[in-house]
Amino acid sequence: MLLVLLGAPGAGKGTQADVLTDQIGVAHVSSGDLLREHRANKTELGTQAQSYMDKGDLVPDDLVIKMVLGRLDQETDGAGVVLDGFPRTEPQAVALDAALAGKGIDCVLYVKVPEDELVQRLGGRYNCRSCSRPFPEEAAGSGTCPVCGGELYQREDDKPEAVKNRLKVYDEQTSPLINYYKGQGKLVEINGLQKVDEVTSDLLKSLETLATK
Ligand code: ADP
Ligand code: ZN
């Protein structure tokens, strides 16, 4: 099974992907996490990606496509994959379809959240350096991750100027994918303004419907 989580930065894709991993066993493949790993390991790709990421711009398609498709190739057994943060442009979506050669993705779960809410969420967001889970400002006081004890920090791209730019980039380059996947009959829209567990339950319901089709 190959699922894609689509939605703006701050829509809760990463959080929901982790839950899907727990509940249905799919591997969580996050392009953002893969890129941050490359940066931490100071690989050539990590160095190339750095300036784009810190400004909230997209890393060039050819680099990201190679990285994610390479990661998907390693995922041969198991329950499948939930993709988080990829594809983010039309060329990436086309490259993914081409790589899957006819089989295609099973479903695109589009988590919809209005822009004013996104600005609020991202502005006060802290992430764990170890498990990369996000936490709101209130939880960041202690400086350590309540889940794994790792260090909490504010991502460079969660600072105000970069947040504005990321939302603009999403509007211009990623939101056209909503129609792209609607056209393929694969899009399911989920209300991302609900509580985390309500969003999860909607996601799981959509997947059940998918299974009985
Ligand atoms: P968010 O969804 O919260 O913006 P991510 O962790 O998914 O954060 O991505 C962080 C940054 O990594 C993006 O702003 C972008 O620079 C880069 N990135 C991640 N995925 C992609 C992608 N599919 N294409 C291009 N750049 C990407
Ligand atoms: Zn943690």
mmCIF file with all atom_site columns, N, CA, C and O and ligand atoms in Angstrom, residues 7-11 13-14 30-36 39 49-61 64-65 67-68 84-89 92 122 125 127 155 157-158 162 166 169 174, ligand 1:
data_model
loop_
_atom_site.group_PDB
_atom_site.id
_atom_site.type_symbol
_atom_site.label_atom_id
_atom_site.label_alt_id
_atom_site.label_comp_id
_atom_site.label_asym_id
_atom_site.label_entity_id
_atom_site.label_seq_id
_atom_site.pdbx_PDB_ins_code
_atom_site.Cartn_x
_atom_site.Cartn_y
_atom_site.Cartn_z
_atom_site.occupancy
_atom_site.B_iso_or_equiv
_atom_site.pdbx_formal_charge
_atom_site.auth_seq_id
_atom_site.auth_comp_id
_atom_site.auth_asym_id
_atom_site.auth_atom_id
_atom_site.pdbx_PDB_model_num
ATOM   1   N N   . GLY A 1 7   ? -0.937 18.275 2.294  1.00 0.00 ? 7   GLY A N   1
ATOM   2   C CA  . GLY A 1 7   ? -1.450 19.353 3.128  1.00 0.00 ? 7   GLY A CA  1
ATOM   3   C C   . GLY A 1 7   ? -0.363 20.385 3.332  1.00 0.00 ? 7   GLY A C   1
ATOM   4   O O   . GLY A 1 7   ? 0.816  20.118 3.094  1.00 0.00 ? 7   GLY A O   1
ATOM   5   N N   . ALA A 1 8   ? -0.761 21.570 3.770  1.00 0.00 ? 8   ALA A N   1
ATOM   6   C CA  . ALA A 1 8   ? 0.182  22.667 3.951  1.00 0.00 ? 8   ALA A CA  1
ATOM   7   C C   . ALA A 1 8   ? 1.138  22.354 5.106  1.00 0.00 ? 8   ALA A C   1
ATOM   8   O O   . ALA A 1 8   ? 0.863  21.482 5.928  1.00 0.00 ? 8   ALA A O   1
ATOM   9   N N   . PRO A 1 9   ? 2.259  23.099 5.174  1.00 0.00 ? 9   PRO A N   1
ATOM   10  C CA  . PRO A 1 9   ? 3.111  22.986 6.354  1.00 0.00 ? 9   PRO A CA  1
ATOM   11  C C   . PRO A 1 9   ? 2.275  23.312 7.590  1.00 0.00 ? 9   PRO A C   1
ATOM   12  O O   . PRO A 1 9   ? 1.536  24.298 7.582  1.00 0.00 ? 9   PRO A O   1
ATOM   13  N N   . GLY A 1 10  ? 2.373  22.484 8.612  1.00 0.00 ? 10  GLY A N   1
ATOM   14  C CA  . GLY A 1 10  ? 1.609  22.750 9.834  1.00 0.00 ? 10  GLY A CA  1
ATOM   15  C C   . GLY A 1 10  ? 0.241  22.094 9.849  1.00 0.00 ? 10  GLY A C   1
ATOM   16  O O   . GLY A 1 10  ? -0.493 22.187 10.826 1.00 0.00 ? 10  GLY A O   1
ATOM   17  N N   . ALA A 1 11  ? -0.111 21.383 8.781  1.00 0.00 ? 11  ALA A N   1
ATOM   18  C CA  . ALA A 1 11  ? -1.438 20.754 8.727  1.00 0.00 ? 11  ALA A CA  1
ATOM   19  C C   . ALA A 1 11  ? -1.520 19.519 9.619  1.00 0.00 ? 11  ALA A C   1
ATOM   20  O O   . ALA A 1 11  ? -2.611 19.046 9.934  1.00 0.00 ? 11  ALA A O   1
ATOM   21  N N   . LYS A 1 13  ? 0.614  16.637 9.037  1.00 0.00 ? 13  LYS A N   1
ATOM   22  C CA  . LYS A 1 13  ? 0.941  15.434 8.259  1.00 0.00 ? 13  LYS A CA  1
ATOM   23  C C   . LYS A 1 13  ? 1.862  14.486 9.028  1.00 0.00 ? 13  LYS A C   1
ATOM   24  O O   . LYS A 1 13  ? 1.626  13.284 9.069  1.00 0.00 ? 13  LYS A O   1
ATOM   25  N N   . GLY A 1 14  ? 2.901  15.055 9.621  1.00 0.00 ? 14  GLY A N   1
ATOM   26  C CA  . GLY A 1 14  ? 3.879  14.220 10.321 1.00 0.00 ? 14  GLY A CA  1
ATOM   27  C C   . GLY A 1 14  ? 3.251  13.487 11.498 1.00 0.00 ? 14  GLY A C   1
ATOM   28  O O   . GLY A 1 14  ? 3.490  12.296 11.708 1.00 0.00 ? 14  GLY A O   1
ATOM   29  N N   . SER A 1 30  ? 9.255  10.549 5.371  1.00 0.00 ? 30  SER A N   1
ATOM   30  C CA  . SER A 1 30  ? 9.100  12.005 5.349  1.00 0.00 ? 30  SER A CA  1
ATOM   31  C C   . SER A 1 30  ? 10.271 12.631 4.612  1.00 0.00 ? 30  SER A C   1
ATOM   32  O O   . SER A 1 30  ? 11.425 12.470 5.009  1.00 0.00 ? 30  SER A O   1
ATOM   33  N N   . SER A 1 31  ? 9.972  13.346 3.521  1.00 0.00 ? 31  SER A N   1
ATOM   34  C CA  . SER A 1 31  ? 11.056 13.967 2.752  1.00 0.00 ? 31  SER A CA  1
ATOM   35  C C   . SER A 1 31  ? 11.792 15.003 3.598  1.00 0.00 ? 31  SER A C   1
ATOM   36  O O   . SER A 1 31  ? 13.018 15.116 3.517  1.00 0.00 ? 31  SER A O   1
ATOM   37  N N   . GLY A 1 32  ? 11.062 15.728 4.434  1.00 0.00 ? 32  GLY A N   1
ATOM   38  C CA  . GLY A 1 32  ? 11.697 16.727 5.303  1.00 0.00 ? 32  GLY A CA  1
ATOM   39  C C   . GLY A 1 32  ? 12.656 16.067 6.292  1.00 0.00 ? 32  GLY A C   1
ATOM   40  O O   . GLY A 1 32  ? 13.782 16.530 6.490  1.00 0.00 ? 32  GLY A O   1
ATOM   41  N N   . ASP A 1 33  ? 12.220 14.956 6.906  1.00 0.00 ? 33  ASP A N   1
ATOM   42  C CA  . ASP A 1 33  ? 13.092 14.244 7.854  1.00 0.00 ? 33  ASP A CA  1
ATOM   43  C C   . ASP A 1 33  ? 14.318 13.673 7.138  1.00 0.00 ? 33  ASP A C   1
ATOM   44  O O   . ASP A 1 33  ? 15.425 13.720 7.662  1.00 0.00 ? 33  ASP A O   1
ATOM   45  N N   . LEU A 1 34  ? 14.103 13.129 5.924  1.00 0.00 ? 34  LEU A N   1
ATOM   46  C CA  . LEU A 1 34  ? 15.245 12.579 5.183  1.00 0.00 ? 34  LEU A CA  1
ATOM   47  C C   . LEU A 1 34  ? 16.260 13.688 4.889  1.00 0.00 ? 34  LEU A C   1
ATOM   48  O O   . LEU A 1 34  ? 17.470 13.503 5.049  1.00 0.00 ? 34  LEU A O   1
ATOM   49  N N   . LEU A 1 35  ? 15.752 14.850 4.494  1.00 0.00 ? 35  LEU A N   1
ATOM   50  C CA  . LEU A 1 35  ? 16.657 15.969 4.196  1.00 0.00 ? 35  LEU A CA  1
ATOM   51  C C   . LEU A 1 35  ? 17.383 16.439 5.457  1.00 0.00 ? 35  LEU A C   1
ATOM   52  O O   . LEU A 1 35  ? 18.584 16.719 5.424  1.00 0.00 ? 35  LEU A O   1
ATOM   53  N N   . ARG A 1 36  ? 16.667 16.511 6.581  1.00 0.00 ? 36  ARG A N   1
ATOM   54  C CA  . ARG A 1 36  ? 17.316 16.925 7.836  1.00 0.00 ? 36  ARG A CA  1
ATOM   55  C C   . ARG A 1 36  ? 18.365 15.903 8.269  1.00 0.00 ? 36  ARG A C   1
ATOM   56  O O   . ARG A 1 36  ? 19.406 16.268 8.828  1.00 0.00 ? 36  ARG A O   1
ATOM   57  N N   . ARG A 1 39  ? 21.404 16.602 6.293  1.00 0.00 ? 39  ARG A N   1
ATOM   58  C CA  . ARG A 1 39  ? 22.107 17.776 6.820  1.00 0.00 ? 39  ARG A CA  1
ATOM   59  C C   . ARG A 1 39  ? 22.897 17.404 8.059  1.00 0.00 ? 39  ARG A C   1
ATOM   60  O O   . ARG A 1 39  ? 24.050 17.801 8.216  1.00 0.00 ? 39  ARG A O   1
ATOM   61  N N   . ALA A 1 49  ? 21.022 21.153 0.107  1.00 0.00 ? 49  ALA A N   1
ATOM   62  C CA  . ALA A 1 49  ? 19.640 21.451 0.498  1.00 0.00 ? 49  ALA A CA  1
ATOM   63  C C   . ALA A 1 49  ? 19.528 22.585 1.515  1.00 0.00 ? 49  ALA A C   1
ATOM   64  O O   . ALA A 1 49  ? 18.507 23.275 1.586  1.00 0.00 ? 49  ALA A O   1
ATOM   65  N N   . GLN A 1 50  ? 20.583 22.770 2.278  1.00 0.00 ? 50  GLN A N   1
ATOM   66  C CA  . GLN A 1 50  ? 20.546 23.647 3.440  1.00 0.00 ? 50  GLN A CA  1
ATOM   67  C C   . GLN A 1 50  ? 19.953 25.039 3.219  1.00 0.00 ? 50  GLN A C   1
ATOM   68  O O   . GLN A 1 50  ? 19.028 25.447 3.909  1.00 0.00 ? 50  GLN A O   1
ATOM   69  N N   . SER A 1 51  ? 20.478 25.774 2.223  1.00 0.00 ? 51  SER A N   1
ATOM   70  C CA  . SER A 1 51  ? 20.055 27.166 2.062  1.00 0.00 ? 51  SER A CA  1
ATOM   71  C C   . SER A 1 51  ? 18.594 27.244 1.626  1.00 0.00 ? 51  SER A C   1
ATOM   72  O O   . SER A 1 51  ? 17.859 28.148 2.032  1.00 0.00 ? 51  SER A O   1
ATOM   73  N N   . TYR A 1 52  ? 18.161 26.295 0.809  1.00 0.00 ? 52  TYR A N   1
ATOM   74  C CA  . TYR A 1 52  ? 16.755 26.289 0.393  1.00 0.00 ? 52  TYR A CA  1
ATOM   75  C C   . TYR A 1 52  ? 15.865 26.084 1.610  1.00 0.00 ? 52  TYR A C   1
ATOM   76  O O   . TYR A 1 52  ? 14.881 26.789 1.818  1.00 0.00 ? 52  TYR A O   1
ATOM   77  N N   . MET A 1 53  ? 16.224 25.093 2.411  1.00 0.00 ? 53  MET A N   1
ATOM   78  C CA  . MET A 1 53  ? 15.376 24.728 3.546  1.00 0.00 ? 53  MET A CA  1
ATOM   79  C C   . MET A 1 53  ? 15.273 25.856 4.566  1.00 0.00 ? 53  MET A C   1
ATOM   80  O O   . MET A 1 53  ? 14.191 26.144 5.069  1.00 0.00 ? 53  MET A O   1
ATOM   81  N N   . ASP A 1 54  ? 16.387 26.498 4.868  1.00 0.00 ? 54  ASP A N   1
ATOM   82  C CA  . ASP A 1 54  ? 16.355 27.532 5.907  1.00 0.00 ? 54  ASP A CA  1
ATOM   83  C C   . ASP A 1 54  ? 15.502 28.726 5.501  1.00 0.00 ? 54  ASP A C   1
ATOM   84  O O   . ASP A 1 54  ? 14.921 29.402 6.341  1.00 0.00 ? 54  ASP A O   1
ATOM   85  N N   . LYS A 1 55  ? 15.389 28.983 4.194  1.00 0.00 ? 55  LYS A N   1
ATOM   86  C CA  . LYS A 1 55  ? 14.536 30.083 3.724  1.00 0.00 ? 55  LYS A CA  1
ATOM   87  C C   . LYS A 1 55  ? 13.090 29.651 3.555  1.00 0.00 ? 55  LYS A C   1
ATOM   88  O O   . LYS A 1 55  ? 12.212 30.482 3.307  1.00 0.00 ? 55  LYS A O   1
ATOM   89  N N   . GLY A 1 56  ? 12.856 28.353 3.601  1.00 0.00 ? 56  GLY A N   1
ATOM   90  C CA  . GLY A 1 56  ? 11.494 27.864 3.371  1.00 0.00 ? 56  GLY A CA  1
ATOM   91  C C   . GLY A 1 56  ? 11.206 27.653 1.892  1.00 0.00 ? 56  GLY A C   1
ATOM   92  O O   . GLY A 1 56  ? 10.060 27.507 1.491  1.00 0.00 ? 56  GLY A O   1
ATOM   93  N N   . ASP A 1 57  ? 12.257 27.664 1.064  1.00 0.00 ? 57  ASP A N   1
ATOM   94  C CA  . ASP A 1 57  ? 12.084 27.350 -0.363 1.00 0.00 ? 57  ASP A CA  1
ATOM   95  C C   . ASP A 1 57  ? 12.147 25.840 -0.563 1.00 0.00 ? 57  ASP A C   1
ATOM   96  O O   . ASP A 1 57  ? 12.647 25.116 0.298  1.00 0.00 ? 57  ASP A O   1
ATOM   97  N N   . LEU A 1 58  ? 11.688 25.393 -1.734 1.00 0.00 ? 58  LEU A N   1
ATOM   98  C CA  . LEU A 1 58  ? 11.763 23.967 -2.022 1.00 0.00 ? 58  LEU A CA  1
ATOM   99  C C   . LEU A 1 58  ? 13.160 23.598 -2.497 1.00 0.00 ? 58  LEU A C   1
ATOM   100 O O   . LEU A 1 58  ? 13.806 24.348 -3.227 1.00 0.00 ? 58  LEU A O   1
ATOM   101 N N   . VAL A 1 59  ? 13.604 22.446 -2.093 1.00 0.00 ? 59  VAL A N   1
ATOM   102 C CA  . VAL A 1 59  ? 14.839 21.870 -2.610 1.00 0.00 ? 59  VAL A CA  1
ATOM   103 C C   . VAL A 1 59  ? 14.541 21.437 -4.059 1.00 0.00 ? 59  VAL A C   1
ATOM   104 O O   . VAL A 1 59  ? 13.434 20.963 -4.339 1.00 0.00 ? 59  VAL A O   1
ATOM   105 N N   . PRO A 1 60  ? 15.498 21.625 -5.002 1.00 0.00 ? 60  PRO A N   1
ATOM   106 C CA  . PRO A 1 60  ? 15.215 21.308 -6.407 1.00 0.00 ? 60  PRO A CA  1
ATOM   107 C C   . PRO A 1 60  ? 14.662 19.892 -6.606 1.00 0.00 ? 60  PRO A C   1
ATOM   108 O O   . PRO A 1 60  ? 15.097 18.945 -5.946 1.00 0.00 ? 60  PRO A O   1
ATOM   109 N N   . ASP A 1 61  ? 13.717 19.803 -7.541 1.00 0.00 ? 61  ASP A N   1
ATOM   110 C CA  . ASP A 1 61  ? 13.016 18.548 -7.798 1.00 0.00 ? 61  ASP A CA  1
ATOM   111 C C   . ASP A 1 61  ? 13.945 17.358 -8.019 1.00 0.00 ? 61  ASP A C   1
ATOM   112 O O   . ASP A 1 61  ? 13.723 16.276 -7.464 1.00 0.00 ? 61  ASP A O   1
ATOM   113 N N   . VAL A 1 64  ? 15.342 15.917 -4.763 1.00 0.00 ? 64  VAL A N   1
ATOM   114 C CA  . VAL A 1 64  ? 14.359 15.314 -3.866 1.00 0.00 ? 64  VAL A CA  1
ATOM   115 C C   . VAL A 1 64  ? 13.783 14.032 -4.469 1.00 0.00 ? 64  VAL A C   1
ATOM   116 O O   . VAL A 1 64  ? 13.586 13.030 -3.778 1.00 0.00 ? 64  VAL A O   1
ATOM   117 N N   . ILE A 1 65  ? 13.544 14.058 -5.768 1.00 0.00 ? 65  ILE A N   1
ATOM   118 C CA  . ILE A 1 65  ? 12.972 12.887 -6.439 1.00 0.00 ? 65  ILE A CA  1
ATOM   119 C C   . ILE A 1 65  ? 13.917 11.690 -6.292 1.00 0.00 ? 65  ILE A C   1
ATOM   120 O O   . ILE A 1 65  ? 13.504 10.590 -5.910 1.00 0.00 ? 65  ILE A O   1
ATOM   121 N N   . MET A 1 67  ? 16.214 11.221 -4.035 1.00 0.00 ? 67  MET A N   1
ATOM   122 C CA  . MET A 1 67  ? 16.294 10.806 -2.630 1.00 0.00 ? 67  MET A CA  1
ATOM   123 C C   . MET A 1 67  ? 15.076 9.950  -2.224 1.00 0.00 ? 67  MET A C   1
ATOM   124 O O   . MET A 1 67  ? 15.226 8.870  -1.644 1.00 0.00 ? 67  MET A O   1
ATOM   125 N N   . VAL A 1 68  ? 13.870 10.428 -2.547 1.00 0.00 ? 68  VAL A N   1
ATOM   126 C CA  . VAL A 1 68  ? 12.660 9.724  -2.084 1.00 0.00 ? 68  VAL A CA  1
ATOM   127 C C   . VAL A 1 68  ? 12.453 8.417  -2.848 1.00 0.00 ? 68  VAL A C   1
ATOM   128 O O   . VAL A 1 68  ? 12.145 7.388  -2.245 1.00 0.00 ? 68  VAL A O   1
ATOM   129 N N   . ASP A 1 84  ? 5.070  11.494 3.402  1.00 0.00 ? 84  ASP A N   1
ATOM   130 C CA  . ASP A 1 84  ? 4.753  12.748 4.090  1.00 0.00 ? 84  ASP A CA  1
ATOM   131 C C   . ASP A 1 84  ? 5.691  13.838 3.564  1.00 0.00 ? 84  ASP A C   1
ATOM   132 O O   . ASP A 1 84  ? 6.898  13.745 3.762  1.00 0.00 ? 84  ASP A O   1
ATOM   133 N N   . GLY A 1 85  ? 5.139  14.813 2.862  1.00 0.00 ? 85  GLY A N   1
ATOM   134 C CA  . GLY A 1 85  ? 5.975  15.915 2.357  1.00 0.00 ? 85  GLY A CA  1
ATOM   135 C C   . GLY A 1 85  ? 6.431  15.715 0.920  1.00 0.00 ? 85  GLY A C   1
ATOM   136 O O   . GLY A 1 85  ? 7.114  16.563 0.360  1.00 0.00 ? 85  GLY A O   1
ATOM   137 N N   . PHE A 1 86  ? 6.072  14.629 0.332  1.00 0.00 ? 86  PHE A N   1
ATOM   138 C CA  . PHE A 1 86  ? 6.408  14.312 -1.063 1.00 0.00 ? 86  PHE A CA  1
ATOM   139 C C   . PHE A 1 86  ? 5.244  13.559 -1.660 1.00 0.00 ? 86  PHE A C   1
ATOM   140 O O   . PHE A 1 86  ? 4.716  12.655 -1.014 1.00 0.00 ? 86  PHE A O   1
ATOM   141 N N   . PRO A 1 87  ? 4.819  13.857 -2.885 1.00 0.00 ? 87  PRO A N   1
ATOM   142 C CA  . PRO A 1 87  ? 5.289  14.939 -3.747 1.00 0.00 ? 87  PRO A CA  1
ATOM   143 C C   . PRO A 1 87  ? 4.790  16.319 -3.291 1.00 0.00 ? 87  PRO A C   1
ATOM   144 O O   . PRO A 1 87  ? 3.774  16.431 -2.637 1.00 0.00 ? 87  PRO A O   1
ATOM   145 N N   . ARG A 1 88  ? 5.552  17.327 -3.676 1.00 0.00 ? 88  ARG A N   1
ATOM   146 C CA  . ARG A 1 88  ? 5.241  18.694 -3.291 1.00 0.00 ? 88  ARG A CA  1
ATOM   147 C C   . ARG A 1 88  ? 5.163  19.607 -4.511 1.00 0.00 ? 88  ARG A C   1
ATOM   148 O O   . ARG A 1 88  ? 4.909  20.801 -4.375 1.00 0.00 ? 88  ARG A O   1
ATOM   149 N N   . THR A 1 89  ? 5.444  19.076 -5.687 1.00 0.00 ? 89  THR A N   1
ATOM   150 C CA  . THR A 1 89  ? 5.319  19.829 -6.940 1.00 0.00 ? 89  THR A CA  1
ATOM   151 C C   . THR A 1 89  ? 4.759  18.865 -7.981 1.00 0.00 ? 89  THR A C   1
ATOM   152 O O   . THR A 1 89  ? 4.836  17.647 -7.799 1.00 0.00 ? 89  THR A O   1
ATOM   153 N N   . GLN A 1 92  ? 7.271  16.363 -9.315 1.00 0.00 ? 92  GLN A N   1
ATOM   154 C CA  . GLN A 1 92  ? 7.511  15.269 -8.356 1.00 0.00 ? 92  GLN A CA  1
ATOM   155 C C   . GLN A 1 92  ? 6.396  14.232 -8.436 1.00 0.00 ? 92  GLN A C   1
ATOM   156 O O   . GLN A 1 92  ? 6.645  13.018 -8.379 1.00 0.00 ? 92  GLN A O   1
ATOM   157 N N   . LEU A 1 122 ? 2.594  27.155 13.195 1.00 0.00 ? 122 LEU A N   1
ATOM   158 C CA  . LEU A 1 122 ? 4.013  27.082 12.837 1.00 0.00 ? 122 LEU A CA  1
ATOM   159 C C   . LEU A 1 122 ? 4.844  28.066 13.642 1.00 0.00 ? 122 LEU A C   1
ATOM   160 O O   . LEU A 1 122 ? 5.972  27.765 14.022 1.00 0.00 ? 122 LEU A O   1
ATOM   161 N N   . ARG A 1 125 ? 5.956  26.630 17.026 1.00 0.00 ? 125 ARG A N   1
ATOM   162 C CA  . ARG A 1 125 ? 6.266  25.204 17.004 1.00 0.00 ? 125 ARG A CA  1
ATOM   163 C C   . ARG A 1 125 ? 7.716  24.904 17.399 1.00 0.00 ? 125 ARG A C   1
ATOM   164 O O   . ARG A 1 125 ? 8.639  25.562 16.947 1.00 0.00 ? 125 ARG A O   1
ATOM   165 N N   . ASN A 1 127 ? 10.439 21.469 17.792 1.00 0.00 ? 127 ASN A N   1
ATOM   166 C CA  . ASN A 1 127 ? 10.599 20.071 17.390 1.00 0.00 ? 127 ASN A CA  1
ATOM   167 C C   . ASN A 1 127 ? 11.677 19.385 18.202 1.00 0.00 ? 127 ASN A C   1
ATOM   168 O O   . ASN A 1 127 ? 12.610 20.036 18.690 1.00 0.00 ? 127 ASN A O   1
ATOM   169 N N   . ARG A 1 155 ? 12.910 25.096 14.620 1.00 0.00 ? 155 ARG A N   1
ATOM   170 C CA  . ARG A 1 155 ? 13.520 24.961 13.305 1.00 0.00 ? 155 ARG A CA  1
ATOM   171 C C   . ARG A 1 155 ? 13.735 26.337 12.682 1.00 0.00 ? 155 ARG A C   1
ATOM   172 O O   . ARG A 1 155 ? 12.908 27.227 12.821 1.00 0.00 ? 155 ARG A O   1
ATOM   173 N N   . ASP A 1 157 ? 13.319 27.197 9.769  1.00 0.00 ? 157 ASP A N   1
ATOM   174 C CA  . ASP A 1 157 ? 12.212 27.527 8.863  1.00 0.00 ? 157 ASP A CA  1
ATOM   175 C C   . ASP A 1 157 ? 10.874 27.676 9.592  1.00 0.00 ? 157 ASP A C   1
ATOM   176 O O   . ASP A 1 157 ? 9.845  27.861 8.962  1.00 0.00 ? 157 ASP A O   1
ATOM   177 N N   . ASP A 1 158 ? 10.869 27.618 10.918 1.00 0.00 ? 158 ASP A N   1
ATOM   178 C CA  . ASP A 1 158 ? 9.652  27.955 11.670 1.00 0.00 ? 158 ASP A CA  1
ATOM   179 C C   . ASP A 1 158 ? 9.715  29.393 12.185 1.00 0.00 ? 158 ASP A C   1
ATOM   180 O O   . ASP A 1 158 ? 8.850  29.845 12.918 1.00 0.00 ? 158 ASP A O   1
ATOM   181 N N   . ALA A 1 162 ? 10.383 32.846 7.233  1.00 0.00 ? 162 ALA A N   1
ATOM   182 C CA  . ALA A 1 162 ? 10.399 31.569 6.514  1.00 0.00 ? 162 ALA A CA  1
ATOM   183 C C   . ALA A 1 162 ? 9.006  30.945 6.503  1.00 0.00 ? 162 ALA A C   1
ATOM   184 O O   . ALA A 1 162 ? 8.604  30.330 5.512  1.00 0.00 ? 162 ALA A O   1
ATOM   185 N N   . ARG A 1 166 ? 7.058  29.726 3.249  1.00 0.00 ? 166 ARG A N   1
ATOM   186 C CA  . ARG A 1 166 ? 6.632  28.325 3.058  1.00 0.00 ? 166 ARG A CA  1
ATOM   187 C C   . ARG A 1 166 ? 5.170  28.248 2.652  1.00 0.00 ? 166 ARG A C   1
ATOM   188 O O   . ARG A 1 166 ? 4.789  27.409 1.834  1.00 0.00 ? 166 ARG A O   1
ATOM   189 N N   . VAL A 1 169 ? 4.929  29.318 -0.979 1.00 0.00 ? 169 VAL A N   1
ATOM   190 C CA  . VAL A 1 169 ? 5.428  28.229 -1.819 1.00 0.00 ? 169 VAL A CA  1
ATOM   191 C C   . VAL A 1 169 ? 4.394  27.106 -1.901 1.00 0.00 ? 169 VAL A C   1
ATOM   192 O O   . VAL A 1 169 ? 4.151  26.532 -2.963 1.00 0.00 ? 169 VAL A O   1
ATOM   193 N N   . THR A 1 174 ? 2.490  23.554 -4.423 1.00 0.00 ? 174 THR A N   1
ATOM   194 C CA  . THR A 1 174 ? 1.965  22.275 -3.935 1.00 0.00 ? 174 THR A CA  1
ATOM   195 C C   . THR A 1 174 ? 0.453  22.165 -4.071 1.00 0.00 ? 174 THR A C   1
ATOM   196 O O   . THR A 1 174 ? -0.064 21.109 -4.446 1.00 0.00 ? 174 THR A O   1
HETATM 197 P P1  . ADP B 2 .   ? 6.833  21.310 6.502  1.00 0.00 ? 1   ADP B P1  1
HETATM 198 O O1  . ADP B 2 .   ? 5.869  20.368 5.793  1.00 0.00 ? 1   ADP B O1  1
HETATM 199 O O2  . ADP B 2 .   ? 6.449  21.544 7.904  1.00 0.00 ? 1   ADP B O2  1
HETATM 200 O O3  . ADP B 2 .   ? 7.135  22.553 5.738  1.00 0.00 ? 1   ADP B O3  1
HETATM 201 P P2  . ADP B 2 .   ? 9.028  19.469 5.982  1.00 0.00 ? 1   ADP B P2  1
HETATM 202 O O4  . ADP B 2 .   ? 9.798  18.883 7.098  1.00 0.00 ? 1   ADP B O4  1
HETATM 203 O O5  . ADP B 2 .   ? 8.120  18.586 5.202  1.00 0.00 ? 1   ADP B O5  1
HETATM 204 O O6  . ADP B 2 .   ? 8.240  20.661 6.630  1.00 0.00 ? 1   ADP B O6  1
HETATM 205 O O7  . ADP B 2 .   ? 10.015 20.174 4.951  1.00 0.00 ? 1   ADP B O7  1
HETATM 206 C C1  . ADP B 2 .   ? 11.000 21.076 5.355  1.00 0.00 ? 1   ADP B C1  1
HETATM 207 C C2  . ADP B 2 .   ? 11.736 21.650 4.157  1.00 0.00 ? 1   ADP B C2  1
HETATM 208 O O8  . ADP B 2 .   ? 12.382 20.592 3.441  1.00 0.00 ? 1   ADP B O8  1
HETATM 209 C C3  . ADP B 2 .   ? 10.846 22.312 3.101  1.00 0.00 ? 1   ADP B C3  1
HETATM 210 O O9  . ADP B 2 .   ? 10.559 23.652 3.429  1.00 0.00 ? 1   ADP B O9  1
HETATM 211 C C4  . ADP B 2 .   ? 11.717 22.185 1.855  1.00 0.00 ? 1   ADP B C4  1
HETATM 212 O O10 . ADP B 2 .   ? 12.768 23.114 1.855  1.00 0.00 ? 1   ADP B O10 1
HETATM 213 C C5  . ADP B 2 .   ? 12.337 20.821 2.029  1.00 0.00 ? 1   ADP B C5  1
HETATM 214 N N1  . ADP B 2 .   ? 11.504 19.757 1.407  1.00 0.00 ? 1   ADP B N1  1
HETATM 215 C C6  . ADP B 2 .   ? 10.852 18.754 2.042  1.00 0.00 ? 1   ADP B C6  1
HETATM 216 N N2  . ADP B 2 .   ? 10.180 17.979 1.169  1.00 0.00 ? 1   ADP B N2  1
HETATM 217 C C7  . ADP B 2 .   ? 10.412 18.508 -0.065 1.00 0.00 ? 1   ADP B C7  1
HETATM 218 C C8  . ADP B 2 .   ? 9.989  18.178 -1.370 1.00 0.00 ? 1   ADP B C8  1
HETATM 219 N N3  . ADP B 2 .   ? 9.175  17.138 -1.602 1.00 0.00 ? 1   ADP B N3  1
HETATM 220 N N4  . ADP B 2 .   ? 10.421 18.960 -2.388 1.00 0.00 ? 1   ADP B N4  1
HETATM 221 C C9  . ADP B 2 .   ? 11.234 19.995 -2.179 1.00 0.00 ? 1   ADP B C9  1
HETATM 222 N N5  . ADP B 2 .   ? 11.671 20.375 -0.970 1.00 0.00 ? 1   ADP B N5  1
HETATM 223 C C10 . ADP B 2 .   ? 11.267 19.641 0.092  1.00 0.00 ? 1   ADP B C10 1
#
